[in-house]
Amino acid sequence: MGALAPLAKCSVSIIFTPTGLGSRVVTLNLNDNAINAPQQVALVGQGVPGRVAVEPGGLSFGKQPLGQPAATAVNLINHNSVDLTIQGVG
């Protein structure tokens, strides 16, 4: 890929894009001709649920006659790139 002069440095860009929840651990190997090759760097990241929104953020039913139901909807919006598991409504 190229030569690195004495006392010089180069940068490697790393992008972490988890595809699932939980810890992800890998090793980055930088292959070279040094005696202690390859150079290794541990990479650790965690996939976590992203942003979820509820709209509207609050509801007011106002005055309602006893025994008369008042219905409305609340939207749960998944802004993630993976499915959101709904574990219950209460």
PDB file of N, CA and C in Angstrom:
ATOM      1  N   MET A   1       0.819  -1.194   0.000  1.00  0.00           N
ATOM      2  CA  MET A   1       0.000   0.000   0.000  1.00  0.00           C
ATOM      3  C   MET A   1       0.857   1.250   0.000  1.00  0.00           C
ATOM      4  N   GLY A   2       2.082   1.136   0.488  1.00  0.00           N
ATOM      5  CA  GLY A   2       2.937   2.305   0.488  1.00  0.00           C
ATOM      6  C   GLY A   2       3.959   2.235   1.600  1.00  0.00           C
ATOM      7  N   ALA A   3       4.877   3.174   1.592  1.00  0.00           N
ATOM      8  CA  ALA A   3       5.929   3.238   2.601  1.00  0.00           C
ATOM      9  C   ALA A   3       5.611   4.334   3.600  1.00  0.00           C
ATOM     10  N   LEU A   4       6.060   4.109   4.819  1.00  0.00           N
ATOM     11  CA  LEU A   4       5.899   5.103   5.879  1.00  0.00           C
ATOM     12  C   LEU A   4       7.300   5.483   6.346  1.00  0.00           C
ATOM     13  N   ALA A   5       7.673   6.734   6.163  1.00  0.00           N
ATOM     14  CA  ALA A   5       9.016   7.209   6.501  1.00  0.00           C
ATOM     15  C   ALA A   5       9.257   7.118   8.006  1.00  0.00           C
ATOM     16  N   PRO A   6      10.511   7.045   8.435  1.00  0.00           N
ATOM     17  CA  PRO A   6      10.815   7.026   9.861  1.00  0.00           C
ATOM     18  C   PRO A   6      10.191   8.219  10.586  1.00  0.00           C
ATOM     19  N   LEU A   7       9.592   7.974  11.737  1.00  0.00           N
ATOM     20  CA  LEU A   7       8.929   8.952  12.604  1.00  0.00           C
ATOM     21  C   LEU A   7       7.677   9.565  11.972  1.00  0.00           C
ATOM     22  N   ALA A   8       7.238   9.038  10.849  1.00  0.00           N
ATOM     23  CA  ALA A   8       6.015   9.517  10.200  1.00  0.00           C
ATOM     24  C   ALA A   8       4.827   8.729  10.736  1.00  0.00           C
ATOM     25  N   LYS A   9       3.649   9.186  10.434  1.00  0.00           N
ATOM     26  CA  LYS A   9       2.447   8.471  10.848  1.00  0.00           C
ATOM     27  C   LYS A   9       1.434   8.513   9.715  1.00  0.00           C
ATOM     28  N   CYS A  10       0.504   7.575   9.771  1.00  0.00           N
ATOM     29  CA  CYS A  10      -0.611   7.584   8.840  1.00  0.00           C
ATOM     30  C   CYS A  10      -1.874   7.310   9.640  1.00  0.00           C
ATOM     31  N   SER A  11      -3.005   7.684   9.092  1.00  0.00           N
ATOM     32  CA  SER A  11      -4.276   7.510   9.788  1.00  0.00           C
ATOM     33  C   SER A  11      -5.139   6.507   9.040  1.00  0.00           C
ATOM     34  N   VAL A  12      -5.905   5.754   9.816  1.00  0.00           N
ATOM     35  CA  VAL A  12      -6.860   4.805   9.264  1.00  0.00           C
ATOM     36  C   VAL A  12      -8.225   5.210   9.802  1.00  0.00           C
ATOM     37  N   SER A  13      -9.175   5.432   8.914  1.00  0.00           N
ATOM     38  CA  SER A  13     -10.534   5.800   9.340  1.00  0.00           C
ATOM     39  C   SER A  13     -11.347   4.541   9.597  1.00  0.00           C
ATOM     40  N   ILE A  14     -12.037   4.523  10.718  1.00  0.00           N
ATOM     41  CA  ILE A  14     -12.857   3.384  11.120  1.00  0.00           C
ATOM     42  C   ILE A  14     -14.296   3.871  11.238  1.00  0.00           C
ATOM     43  N   ILE A  15     -15.224   3.134  10.653  1.00  0.00           N
ATOM     44  CA  ILE A  15     -16.652   3.455  10.757  1.00  0.00           C
ATOM     45  C   ILE A  15     -17.353   2.271  11.416  1.00  0.00           C
ATOM     46  N   PHE A  16     -18.087   2.529  12.478  1.00  0.00           N
ATOM     47  CA  PHE A  16     -18.837   1.497  13.193  1.00  0.00           C
ATOM     48  C   PHE A  16     -20.314   1.658  12.867  1.00  0.00           C
ATOM     49  N   THR A  17     -20.885   0.656  12.207  1.00  0.00           N
ATOM     50  CA  THR A  17     -22.297   0.666  11.853  1.00  0.00           C
ATOM     51  C   THR A  17     -22.917  -0.638  12.341  1.00  0.00           C
ATOM     52  N   PRO A  18     -23.384  -0.672  13.600  1.00  0.00           N
ATOM     53  CA  PRO A  18     -23.929  -1.932  14.121  1.00  0.00           C
ATOM     54  C   PRO A  18     -25.204  -2.335  13.383  1.00  0.00           C
ATOM     55  N   THR A  19     -25.351  -3.636  13.184  1.00  0.00           N
ATOM     56  CA  THR A  19     -26.545  -4.160  12.522  1.00  0.00           C
ATOM     57  C   THR A  19     -27.450  -4.893  13.502  1.00  0.00           C
ATOM     58  N   GLY A  20     -27.092  -4.877  14.769  1.00  0.00           N
ATOM     59  CA  GLY A  20     -27.891  -5.523  15.793  1.00  0.00           C
ATOM     60  C   GLY A  20     -27.557  -4.943  17.148  1.00  0.00           C
ATOM     61  N   LEU A  21     -28.345  -5.329  18.137  1.00  0.00           N
ATOM     62  CA  LEU A  21     -28.127  -4.849  19.495  1.00  0.00           C
ATOM     63  C   LEU A  21     -27.027  -5.643  20.173  1.00  0.00           C
ATOM     64  N   GLY A  22     -26.348  -5.012  21.122  1.00  0.00           N
ATOM     65  CA  GLY A  22     -25.344  -5.702  21.919  1.00  0.00           C
ATOM     66  C   GLY A  22     -23.928  -5.362  21.518  1.00  0.00           C
ATOM     67  N   SER A  23     -22.991  -5.965  22.246  1.00  0.00           N
ATOM     68  CA  SER A  23     -21.567  -5.687  22.056  1.00  0.00           C
ATOM     69  C   SER A  23     -21.034  -6.301  20.779  1.00  0.00           C
ATOM     70  N   ARG A  24     -20.122  -5.586  20.175  1.00  0.00           N
ATOM     71  CA  ARG A  24     -19.408  -6.062  19.000  1.00  0.00           C
ATOM     72  C   ARG A  24     -17.923  -5.854  19.288  1.00  0.00           C
ATOM     73  N   VAL A  25     -17.127  -6.895  19.119  1.00  0.00           N
ATOM     74  CA  VAL A  25     -15.694  -6.826  19.384  1.00  0.00           C
ATOM     75  C   VAL A  25     -14.959  -7.426  18.191  1.00  0.00           C
ATOM     76  N   VAL A  26     -14.028  -6.682  17.627  1.00  0.00           N
ATOM     77  CA  VAL A  26     -13.189  -7.164  16.533  1.00  0.00           C
ATOM     78  C   VAL A  26     -11.779  -6.634  16.730  1.00  0.00           C
ATOM     79  N   THR A  27     -10.853  -7.177  15.956  1.00  0.00           N
ATOM     80  CA  THR A  27      -9.473  -6.714  15.984  1.00  0.00           C
ATOM     81  C   THR A  27      -9.101  -6.161  14.616  1.00  0.00           C
ATOM     82  N   LEU A  28      -8.548  -4.973  14.611  1.00  0.00           N
ATOM     83  CA  LEU A  28      -8.026  -4.370  13.398  1.00  0.00           C
ATOM     84  C   LEU A  28      -6.566  -4.779  13.281  1.00  0.00           C
ATOM     85  N   ASN A  29      -6.207  -5.441  12.183  1.00  0.00           N
ATOM     86  CA  ASN A  29      -4.825  -5.853  11.941  1.00  0.00           C
ATOM     87  C   ASN A  29      -4.197  -4.925  10.915  1.00  0.00           C
ATOM     88  N   LEU A  30      -3.093  -4.319  11.277  1.00  0.00           N
ATOM     89  CA  LEU A  30      -2.326  -3.469  10.366  1.00  0.00           C
ATOM     90  C   LEU A  30      -1.070  -4.252   9.997  1.00  0.00           C
ATOM     91  N   ASN A  31      -1.054  -4.807   8.798  1.00  0.00           N
ATOM     92  CA  ASN A  31       0.048  -5.663   8.353  1.00  0.00           C
ATOM     93  C   ASN A  31       1.199  -4.808   7.829  1.00  0.00           C
ATOM     94  N   ASP A  32       2.390  -5.108   8.322  1.00  0.00           N
ATOM     95  CA  ASP A  32       3.583  -4.375   7.906  1.00  0.00           C
ATOM     96  C   ASP A  32       4.775  -5.321   7.958  1.00  0.00           C
ATOM     97  N   ASN A  33       5.971  -4.792   7.721  1.00  0.00           N
ATOM     98  CA  ASN A  33       7.167  -5.628   7.739  1.00  0.00           C
ATOM     99  C   ASN A  33       7.981  -5.467   9.022  1.00  0.00           C
ATOM    100  N   ALA A  34       7.379  -4.956  10.088  1.00  0.00           N
ATOM    101  CA  ALA A  34       8.078  -4.824  11.374  1.00  0.00           C
ATOM    102  C   ALA A  34       8.216  -6.197  12.038  1.00  0.00           C
ATOM    103  N   ILE A  35       9.151  -6.300  12.975  1.00  0.00           N
ATOM    104  CA  ILE A  35       9.387  -7.566  13.672  1.00  0.00           C
ATOM    105  C   ILE A  35       8.143  -8.008  14.439  1.00  0.00           C
ATOM    106  N   ASN A  36       7.405  -7.072  15.013  1.00  0.00           N
ATOM    107  CA  ASN A  36       6.222  -7.400  15.822  1.00  0.00           C
ATOM    108  C   ASN A  36       4.922  -7.314  15.022  1.00  0.00           C
ATOM    109  N   ALA A  37       5.002  -7.515  13.696  1.00  0.00           N
ATOM    110  CA  ALA A  37       3.816  -7.437  12.838  1.00  0.00           C
ATOM    111  C   ALA A  37       2.885  -8.628  13.102  1.00  0.00           C
ATOM    112  N   PRO A  38       1.594  -8.485  12.896  1.00  0.00           N
ATOM    113  CA  PRO A  38       0.901  -7.250  12.552  1.00  0.00           C
ATOM    114  C   PRO A  38       0.655  -6.391  13.787  1.00  0.00           C
ATOM    115  N   GLN A  39       0.441  -5.115  13.565  1.00  0.00           N
ATOM    116  CA  GLN A  39       0.042  -4.214  14.646  1.00  0.00           C
ATOM    117  C   GLN A  39      -1.464  -4.426  14.840  1.00  0.00           C
ATOM    118  N   GLN A  40      -1.892  -4.566  16.076  1.00  0.00           N
ATOM    119  CA  GLN A  40      -3.295  -4.868  16.331  1.00  0.00           C
ATOM    120  C   GLN A  40      -3.939  -3.825  17.232  1.00  0.00           C
ATOM    121  N   VAL A  41      -5.189  -3.527  16.918  1.00  0.00           N
ATOM    122  CA  VAL A  41      -5.970  -2.583  17.703  1.00  0.00           C
ATOM    123  C   VAL A  41      -7.317  -3.239  17.985  1.00  0.00           C
ATOM    124  N   ALA A  42      -7.702  -3.304  19.258  1.00  0.00           N
ATOM    125  CA  ALA A  42      -9.014  -3.838  19.611  1.00  0.00           C
ATOM    126  C   ALA A  42     -10.073  -2.774  19.347  1.00  0.00           C
ATOM    127  N   LEU A  43     -11.148  -3.185  18.676  1.00  0.00           N
ATOM    128  CA  LEU A  43     -12.259  -2.282  18.391  1.00  0.00           C
ATOM    129  C   LEU A  43     -13.488  -2.819  19.107  1.00  0.00           C
ATOM    130  N   VAL A  44     -14.100  -1.998  19.931  1.00  0.00           N
ATOM    131  CA  VAL A  44     -15.263  -2.406  20.714  1.00  0.00           C
ATOM    132  C   VAL A  44     -16.359  -1.369  20.537  1.00  0.00           C
ATOM    133  N   GLY A  45     -17.552  -1.834  20.292  1.00  0.00           N
ATOM    134  CA  GLY A  45     -18.705  -0.944  20.174  1.00  0.00           C
ATOM    135  C   GLY A  45     -19.950  -1.674  20.613  1.00  0.00           C
ATOM    136  N   GLN A  46     -20.997  -0.930  20.835  1.00  0.00           N
ATOM    137  CA  GLN A  46     -22.246  -1.546  21.265  1.00  0.00           C
ATOM    138  C   GLN A  46     -23.397  -0.996  20.447  1.00  0.00           C
ATOM    139  N   GLY A  47     -24.175  -1.886  19.865  1.00  0.00           N
ATOM    140  CA  GLY A  47     -25.383  -1.495  19.145  1.00  0.00           C
ATOM    141  C   GLY A  47     -26.503  -1.289  20.155  1.00  0.00           C
ATOM    142  N   VAL A  48     -27.077  -0.129  20.166  1.00  0.00           N
ATOM    143  CA  VAL A  48     -28.154   0.201  21.105  1.00  0.00           C
ATOM    144  C   VAL A  48     -29.373   0.682  20.330  1.00  0.00           C
ATOM    145  N   PRO A  49     -30.543   0.562  20.928  1.00  0.00           N
ATOM    146  CA  PRO A  49     -31.723   1.092  20.255  1.00  0.00           C
ATOM    147  C   PRO A  49     -31.546   2.583  19.988  1.00  0.00           C
ATOM    148  N   GLY A  50     -31.953   2.989  18.830  1.00  0.00           N
ATOM    149  CA  GLY A  50     -31.853   4.398  18.468  1.00  0.00           C
ATOM    150  C   GLY A  50     -33.046   5.181  18.965  1.00  0.00           C
ATOM    151  N   ARG A  51     -33.330   6.226  18.258  1.00  0.00           N
ATOM    152  CA  ARG A  51     -34.387   7.142  18.681  1.00  0.00           C
ATOM    153  C   ARG A  51     -35.761   6.579  18.340  1.00  0.00           C
ATOM    154  N   VAL A  52     -36.630   6.626  19.322  1.00  0.00           N
ATOM    155  CA  VAL A  52     -38.032   6.264  19.175  1.00  0.00           C
ATOM    156  C   VAL A  52     -38.839   7.447  19.681  1.00  0.00           C
ATOM    157  N   ALA A  53     -39.899   7.785  18.976  1.00  0.00           N
ATOM    158  CA  ALA A  53     -40.706   8.940  19.355  1.00  0.00           C
ATOM    159  C   ALA A  53     -42.158   8.522  19.571  1.00  0.00           C
ATOM    160  N   VAL A  54     -42.824   9.258  20.431  1.00  0.00           N
ATOM    161  CA  VAL A  54     -44.250   9.083  20.665  1.00  0.00           C
ATOM    162  C   VAL A  54     -44.925  10.406  20.326  1.00  0.00           C
ATOM    163  N   GLU A  55     -45.972  10.316  19.509  1.00  0.00           N
ATOM    164  CA  GLU A  55     -46.724  11.522  19.143  1.00  0.00           C
ATOM    165  C   GLU A  55     -48.203  11.270  19.343  1.00  0.00           C
ATOM    166  N   PRO A  56     -48.914  12.157  19.935  1.00  0.00           N
ATOM    167  CA  PRO A  56     -48.432  13.360  20.616  1.00  0.00           C
ATOM    168  C   PRO A  56     -47.776  12.991  21.937  1.00  0.00           C
ATOM    169  N   GLY A  57     -47.048  13.922  22.496  1.00  0.00           N
ATOM    170  CA  GLY A  57     -46.348  13.681  23.748  1.00  0.00           C
ATOM    171  C   GLY A  57     -47.253  13.662  24.964  1.00  0.00           C
ATOM    172  N   GLY A  58     -48.465  14.109  24.838  1.00  0.00           N
ATOM    173  CA  GLY A  58     -49.433  14.109  25.940  1.00  0.00           C
ATOM    174  C   GLY A  58     -50.841  14.250  25.387  1.00  0.00           C
ATOM    175  N   LEU A  59     -51.810  13.791  26.144  1.00  0.00           N
ATOM    176  CA  LEU A  59     -53.217  13.873  25.737  1.00  0.00           C
ATOM    177  C   LEU A  59     -54.045  14.455  26.862  1.00  0.00           C
ATOM    178  N   SER A  60     -55.042  15.220  26.508  1.00  0.00           N
ATOM    179  CA  SER A  60     -56.001  15.721  27.482  1.00  0.00           C
ATOM    180  C   SER A  60     -57.395  15.368  26.982  1.00  0.00           C
ATOM    181  N   PHE A  61     -58.135  14.594  27.775  1.00  0.00           N
ATOM    182  CA  PHE A  61     -59.489  14.216  27.394  1.00  0.00           C
ATOM    183  C   PHE A  61     -60.521  15.233  27.872  1.00  0.00           C
ATOM    184  N   GLY A  62     -60.078  16.198  28.646  1.00  0.00           N
ATOM    185  CA  GLY A  62     -61.006  17.223  29.117  1.00  0.00           C
ATOM    186  C   GLY A  62     -62.136  16.624  29.948  1.00  0.00           C
ATOM    187  N   LYS A  63     -63.273  17.288  29.936  1.00  0.00           N
ATOM    188  CA  LYS A  63     -64.438  16.799  30.675  1.00  0.00           C
ATOM    189  C   LYS A  63     -65.154  15.752  29.833  1.00  0.00           C
ATOM    190  N   GLN A  64     -65.415  14.631  30.448  1.00  0.00           N
ATOM    191  CA  GLN A  64     -66.034  13.516  29.741  1.00  0.00           C
ATOM    192  C   GLN A  64     -67.154  12.937  30.593  1.00  0.00           C
ATOM    193  N   PRO A  65     -68.353  12.766  30.053  1.00  0.00           N
ATOM    194  CA  PRO A  65     -69.450  12.184  30.832  1.00  0.00           C
ATOM    195  C   PRO A  65     -69.087  10.783  31.326  1.00  0.00           C
ATOM    196  N   LEU A  66     -69.492  10.469  32.539  1.00  0.00           N
ATOM    197  CA  LEU A  66     -69.234   9.155  33.116  1.00  0.00           C
ATOM    198  C   LEU A  66     -69.810   8.067  32.228  1.00  0.00           C
ATOM    199  N   GLY A  67     -69.051   7.009  32.051  1.00  0.00           N
ATOM    200  CA  GLY A  67     -69.508   5.877  31.269  1.00  0.00           C
ATOM    201  C   GLY A  67     -69.408   6.041  29.774  1.00  0.00           C
ATOM    202  N   GLN A  68     -69.008   7.207  29.294  1.00  0.00           N
ATOM    203  CA  GLN A  68     -68.892   7.456  27.860  1.00  0.00           C
ATOM    204  C   GLN A  68     -67.417   7.367  27.450  1.00  0.00           C
ATOM    205  N   PRO A  69     -67.076   6.433  26.588  1.00  0.00           N
ATOM    206  CA  PRO A  69     -65.674   6.301  26.199  1.00  0.00           C
ATOM    207  C   PRO A  69     -65.221   7.458  25.310  1.00  0.00           C
ATOM    208  N   ALA A  70     -63.985   7.818  25.467  1.00  0.00           N
ATOM    209  CA  ALA A  70     -63.344   8.808  24.604  1.00  0.00           C
ATOM    210  C   ALA A  70     -62.081   8.151  24.052  1.00  0.00           C
ATOM    211  N   ALA A  71     -61.996   7.998  22.762  1.00  0.00           N
ATOM    212  CA  ALA A  71     -60.879   7.293  22.135  1.00  0.00           C
ATOM    213  C   ALA A  71     -60.032   8.243  21.313  1.00  0.00           C
ATOM    214  N   THR A  72     -58.762   7.986  21.293  1.00  0.00           N
ATOM    215  CA  THR A  72     -57.834   8.710  20.437  1.00  0.00           C
ATOM    216  C   THR A  72     -56.635   7.805  20.191  1.00  0.00           C
ATOM    217  N   ALA A  73     -55.734   8.210  19.328  1.00  0.00           N
ATOM    218  CA  ALA A  73     -54.579   7.387  18.974  1.00  0.00           C
ATOM    219  C   ALA A  73     -53.289   8.051  19.438  1.00  0.00           C
ATOM    220  N   VAL A  74     -52.339   7.221  19.788  1.00  0.00           N
ATOM    221  CA  VAL A  74     -50.975   7.648  20.078  1.00  0.00           C
ATOM    222  C   VAL A  74     -50.081   6.880  19.115  1.00  0.00           C
ATOM    223  N   ASN A  75     -49.173   7.563  18.450  1.00  0.00           N
ATOM    224  CA  ASN A  75     -48.283   6.920  17.481  1.00  0.00           C
ATOM    225  C   ASN A  75     -46.904   6.688  18.080  1.00  0.00           C
ATOM    226  N   LEU A  76     -46.403   5.482  17.926  1.00  0.00           N
ATOM    227  CA  LEU A  76     -45.036   5.130  18.295  1.00  0.00           C
ATOM    228  C   LEU A  76     -44.256   5.055  16.983  1.00  0.00           C
ATOM    229  N   ILE A  77     -43.212   5.864  16.861  1.00  0.00           N
ATOM    230  CA  ILE A  77     -42.470   5.969  15.601  1.00  0.00           C
ATOM    231  C   ILE A  77     -41.047   5.451  15.804  1.00  0.00           C
ATOM    232  N   ASN A  78     -40.677   4.465  15.018  1.00  0.00           N
ATOM    233  CA  ASN A  78     -39.350   3.859  15.092  1.00  0.00           C
ATOM    234  C   ASN A  78     -38.443   4.535  14.063  1.00  0.00           C
ATOM    235  N   HIS A  79     -37.489   5.339  14.530  1.00  0.00           N
ATOM    236  CA  HIS A  79     -36.554   6.036  13.641  1.00  0.00           C
ATOM    237  C   HIS A  79     -35.271   5.235  13.431  1.00  0.00           C
ATOM    238  N   ASN A  80     -35.313   3.933  13.750  1.00  0.00           N
ATOM    239  CA  ASN A  80     -34.142   3.074  13.617  1.00  0.00           C
ATOM    240  C   ASN A  80     -34.118   2.414  12.242  1.00  0.00           C
ATOM    241  N   SER A  81     -33.013   1.761  11.935  1.00  0.00           N
ATOM    242  CA  SER A  81     -32.911   0.991  10.691  1.00  0.00           C
ATOM    243  C   SER A  81     -33.168  -0.490  10.947  1.00  0.00           C
ATOM    244  N   VAL A  82     -33.514  -0.842  12.188  1.00  0.00           N
ATOM    245  CA  VAL A  82     -33.854  -2.223  12.540  1.00  0.00           C
ATOM    246  C   VAL A  82     -35.207  -2.232  13.233  1.00  0.00           C
ATOM    247  N   ASP A  83     -35.838  -3.410  13.264  1.00  0.00           N
ATOM    248  CA  ASP A  83     -37.144  -3.541  13.900  1.00  0.00           C
ATOM    249  C   ASP A  83     -37.090  -3.213  15.382  1.00  0.00           C
ATOM    250  N   LEU A  84     -38.149  -2.628  15.893  1.00  0.00           N
ATOM    251  CA  LEU A  84     -38.308  -2.339  17.310  1.00  0.00           C
ATOM    252  C   LEU A  84     -39.292  -3.366  17.858  1.00  0.00           C
ATOM    253  N   THR A  85     -38.919  -4.051  18.929  1.00  0.00           N
ATOM    254  CA  THR A  85     -39.794  -5.050  19.526  1.00  0.00           C
ATOM    255  C   THR A  85     -40.615  -4.388  20.618  1.00  0.00           C
ATOM    256  N   ILE A  86     -41.920  -4.387  20.451  1.00  0.00           N
ATOM    257  CA  ILE A  86     -42.817  -3.821  21.469  1.00  0.00           C
ATOM    258  C   ILE A  86     -43.113  -4.923  22.471  1.00  0.00           C
ATOM    259  N   GLN A  87     -42.760  -4.690  23.727  1.00  0.00           N
ATOM    260  CA  GLN A  87     -42.862  -5.731  24.746  1.00  0.00           C
ATOM    261  C   GLN A  87     -44.125  -5.600  25.585  1.00  0.00           C
ATOM    262  N   GLY A  88     -44.892  -4.575  25.389  1.00  0.00           N
ATOM    263  CA  GLY A  88     -46.123  -4.442  26.128  1.00  0.00           C
ATOM    264  C   GLY A  88     -46.649  -3.021  26.074  1.00  0.00           C
ATOM    265  N   VAL A  89     -47.912  -2.874  26.393  1.00  0.00           N
ATOM    266  CA  VAL A  89     -48.560  -1.561  26.469  1.00  0.00           C
ATOM    267  C   VAL A  89     -49.328  -1.539  27.776  1.00  0.00           C
ATOM    268  N   GLY A  90     -49.159  -0.482  28.540  1.00  0.00           N
ATOM    269  CA  GLY A  90     -49.837  -0.439  29.823  1.00  0.00           C
ATOM    270  C   GLY A  90     -50.240   0.956  30.210  1.00  0.00           C
TER     271      GLY A  90
END
